[in-house]
PDB file of C-alpha atoms in Angstrom:
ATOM      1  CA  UNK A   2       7.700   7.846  10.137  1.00  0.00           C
ATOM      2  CA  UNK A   3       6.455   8.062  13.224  1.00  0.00           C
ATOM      3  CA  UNK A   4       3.658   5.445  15.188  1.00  0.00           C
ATOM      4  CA  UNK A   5       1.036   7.977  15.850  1.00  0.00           C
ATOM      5  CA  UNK A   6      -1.456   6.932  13.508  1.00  0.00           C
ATOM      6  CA  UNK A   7      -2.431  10.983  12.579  1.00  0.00           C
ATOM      7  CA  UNK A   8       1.199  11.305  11.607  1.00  0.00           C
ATOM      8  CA  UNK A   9       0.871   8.471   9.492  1.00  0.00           C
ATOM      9  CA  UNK A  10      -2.294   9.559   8.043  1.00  0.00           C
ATOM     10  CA  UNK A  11      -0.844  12.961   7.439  1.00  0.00           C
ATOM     11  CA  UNK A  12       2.011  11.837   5.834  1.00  0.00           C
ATOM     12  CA  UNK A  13       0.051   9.311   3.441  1.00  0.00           C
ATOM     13  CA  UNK A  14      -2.111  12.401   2.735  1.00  0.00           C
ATOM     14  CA  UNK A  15       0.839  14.674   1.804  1.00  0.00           C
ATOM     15  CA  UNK A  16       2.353  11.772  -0.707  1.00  0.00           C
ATOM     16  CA  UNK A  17      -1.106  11.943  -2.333  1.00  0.00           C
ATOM     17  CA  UNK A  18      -1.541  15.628  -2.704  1.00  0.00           C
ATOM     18  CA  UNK A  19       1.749  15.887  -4.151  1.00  0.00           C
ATOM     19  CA  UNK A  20       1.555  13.194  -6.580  1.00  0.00           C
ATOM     20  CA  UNK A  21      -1.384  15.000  -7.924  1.00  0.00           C
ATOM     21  CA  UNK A  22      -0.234  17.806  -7.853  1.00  0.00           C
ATOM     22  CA  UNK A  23       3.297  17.018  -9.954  1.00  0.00           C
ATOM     23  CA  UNK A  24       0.517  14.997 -12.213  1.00  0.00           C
ATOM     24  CA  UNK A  25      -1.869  18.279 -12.932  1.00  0.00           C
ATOM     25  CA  UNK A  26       1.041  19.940 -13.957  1.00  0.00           C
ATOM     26  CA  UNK A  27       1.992  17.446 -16.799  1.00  0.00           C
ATOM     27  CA  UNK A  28      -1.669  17.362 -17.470  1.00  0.00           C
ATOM     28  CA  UNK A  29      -1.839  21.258 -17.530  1.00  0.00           C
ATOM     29  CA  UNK A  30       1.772  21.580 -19.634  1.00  0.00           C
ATOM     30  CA  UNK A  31       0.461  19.067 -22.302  1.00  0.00           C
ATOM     31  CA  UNK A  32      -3.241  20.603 -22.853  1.00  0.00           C
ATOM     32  CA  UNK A  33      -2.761  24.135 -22.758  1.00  0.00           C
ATOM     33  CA  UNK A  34       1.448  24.892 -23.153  1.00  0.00           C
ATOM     34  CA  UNK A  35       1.420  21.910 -26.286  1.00  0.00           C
ATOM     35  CA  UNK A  36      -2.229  22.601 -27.602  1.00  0.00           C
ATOM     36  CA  UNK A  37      -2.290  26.579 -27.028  1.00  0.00           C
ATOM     37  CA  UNK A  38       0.701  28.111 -26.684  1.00  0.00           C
ATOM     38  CA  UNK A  39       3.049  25.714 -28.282  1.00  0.00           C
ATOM     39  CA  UNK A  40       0.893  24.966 -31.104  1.00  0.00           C
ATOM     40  CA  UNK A  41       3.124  27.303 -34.062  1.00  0.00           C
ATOM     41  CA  UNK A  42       6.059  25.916 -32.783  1.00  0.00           C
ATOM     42  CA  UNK A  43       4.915  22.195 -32.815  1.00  0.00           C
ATOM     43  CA  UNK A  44       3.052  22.598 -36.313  1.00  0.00           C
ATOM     44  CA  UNK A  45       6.446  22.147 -37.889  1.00  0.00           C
ATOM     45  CA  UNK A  46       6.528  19.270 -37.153  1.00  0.00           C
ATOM     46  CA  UNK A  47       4.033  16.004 -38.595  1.00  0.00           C
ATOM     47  CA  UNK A  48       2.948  12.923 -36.934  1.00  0.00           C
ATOM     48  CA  UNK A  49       1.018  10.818 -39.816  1.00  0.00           C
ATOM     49  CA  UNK A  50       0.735  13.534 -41.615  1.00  0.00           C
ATOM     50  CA  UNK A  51      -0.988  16.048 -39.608  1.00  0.00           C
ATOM     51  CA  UNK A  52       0.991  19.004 -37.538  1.00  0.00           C
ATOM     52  CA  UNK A  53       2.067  18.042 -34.180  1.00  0.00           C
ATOM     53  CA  UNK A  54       0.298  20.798 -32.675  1.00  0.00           C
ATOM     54  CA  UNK A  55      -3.125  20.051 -33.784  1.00  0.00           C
ATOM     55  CA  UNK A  56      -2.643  16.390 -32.771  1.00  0.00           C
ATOM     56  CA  UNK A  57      -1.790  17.775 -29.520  1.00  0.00           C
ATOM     57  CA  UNK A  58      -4.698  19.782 -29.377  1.00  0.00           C
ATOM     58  CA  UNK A  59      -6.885  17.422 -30.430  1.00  0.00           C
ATOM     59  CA  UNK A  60      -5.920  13.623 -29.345  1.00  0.00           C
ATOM     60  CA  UNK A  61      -2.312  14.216 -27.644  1.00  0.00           C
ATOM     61  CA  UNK A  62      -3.605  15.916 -24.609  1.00  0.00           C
ATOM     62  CA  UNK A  63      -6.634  13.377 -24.448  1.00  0.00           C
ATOM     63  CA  UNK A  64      -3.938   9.791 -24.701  1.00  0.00           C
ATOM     64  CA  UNK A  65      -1.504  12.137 -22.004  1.00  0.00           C
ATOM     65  CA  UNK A  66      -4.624  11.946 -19.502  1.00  0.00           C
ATOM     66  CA  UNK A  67      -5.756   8.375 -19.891  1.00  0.00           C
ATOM     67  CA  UNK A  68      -1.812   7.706 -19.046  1.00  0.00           C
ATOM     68  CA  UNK A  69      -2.142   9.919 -16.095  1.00  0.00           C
ATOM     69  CA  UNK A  70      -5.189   8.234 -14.994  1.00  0.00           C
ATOM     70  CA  UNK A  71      -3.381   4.645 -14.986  1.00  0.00           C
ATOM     71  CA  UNK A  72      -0.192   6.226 -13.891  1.00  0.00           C
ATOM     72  CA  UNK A  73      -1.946   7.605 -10.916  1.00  0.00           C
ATOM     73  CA  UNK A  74      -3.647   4.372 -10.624  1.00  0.00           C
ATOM     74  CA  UNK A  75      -0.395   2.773 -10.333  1.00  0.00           C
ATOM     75  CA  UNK A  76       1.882   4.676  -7.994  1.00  0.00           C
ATOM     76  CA  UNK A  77      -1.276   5.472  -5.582  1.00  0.00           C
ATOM     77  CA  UNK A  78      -1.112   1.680  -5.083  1.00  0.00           C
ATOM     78  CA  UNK A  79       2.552   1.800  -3.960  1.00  0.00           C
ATOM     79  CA  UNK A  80       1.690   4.656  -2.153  1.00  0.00           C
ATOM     80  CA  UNK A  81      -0.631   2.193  -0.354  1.00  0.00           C
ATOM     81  CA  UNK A  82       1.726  -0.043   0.349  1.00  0.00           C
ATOM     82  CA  UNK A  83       3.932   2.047   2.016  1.00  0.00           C
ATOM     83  CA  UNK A  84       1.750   3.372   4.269  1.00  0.00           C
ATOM     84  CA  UNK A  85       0.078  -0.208   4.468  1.00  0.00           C
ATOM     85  CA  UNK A  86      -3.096   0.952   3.236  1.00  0.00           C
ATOM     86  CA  UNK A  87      -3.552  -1.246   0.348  1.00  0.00           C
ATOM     87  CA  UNK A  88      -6.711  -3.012  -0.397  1.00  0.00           C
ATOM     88  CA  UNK A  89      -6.520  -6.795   0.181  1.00  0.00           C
ATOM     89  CA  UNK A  90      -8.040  -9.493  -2.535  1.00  0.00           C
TER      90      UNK A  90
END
């Protein structure tokens, strides 16, 4: 990493972009592959009783994004870190 600060910036930047980016795609593969297009395929199988697709489609997709959300949460403040961007207490 280099000590020009826009180098820094643009690195930090690119870290960010492509953690979201790797992040909507698990959010995209879970919602619409597991709760669309997956959804025959997953109904033979049950979680507490009800087909695995319609879970998907219905609460699946919706726990998968509140992870995301922490998930992000979490590695954008090692991101921080790295880049010695954190916020301080």
């Amino acid at each position: 990493m280099s000590d020009r600060p826009s180098d820094s910036a643009a690195a930090y930047w690119q870290a960010n972009i492509r953690l979201v980016l790797k992040l909507l795609v698990v959010w995209f593969v879970v919602s619409y592959g597991c709760g669309i297009l997956l959804v025959d395929v997953l109904n033979n199988f049950y979680i507490g009783g009800y087909p695995v697709g319609y879970f998907f489609a219905q609460q699946g997709a919706i726990y998968v994004f509140l992870f995301l959300i922490f998930f992000y949460a979490f590695r954008m403040n090692k991101i921080d870190r790295e880049f010695g961007v954190e916020e301080k207490d």
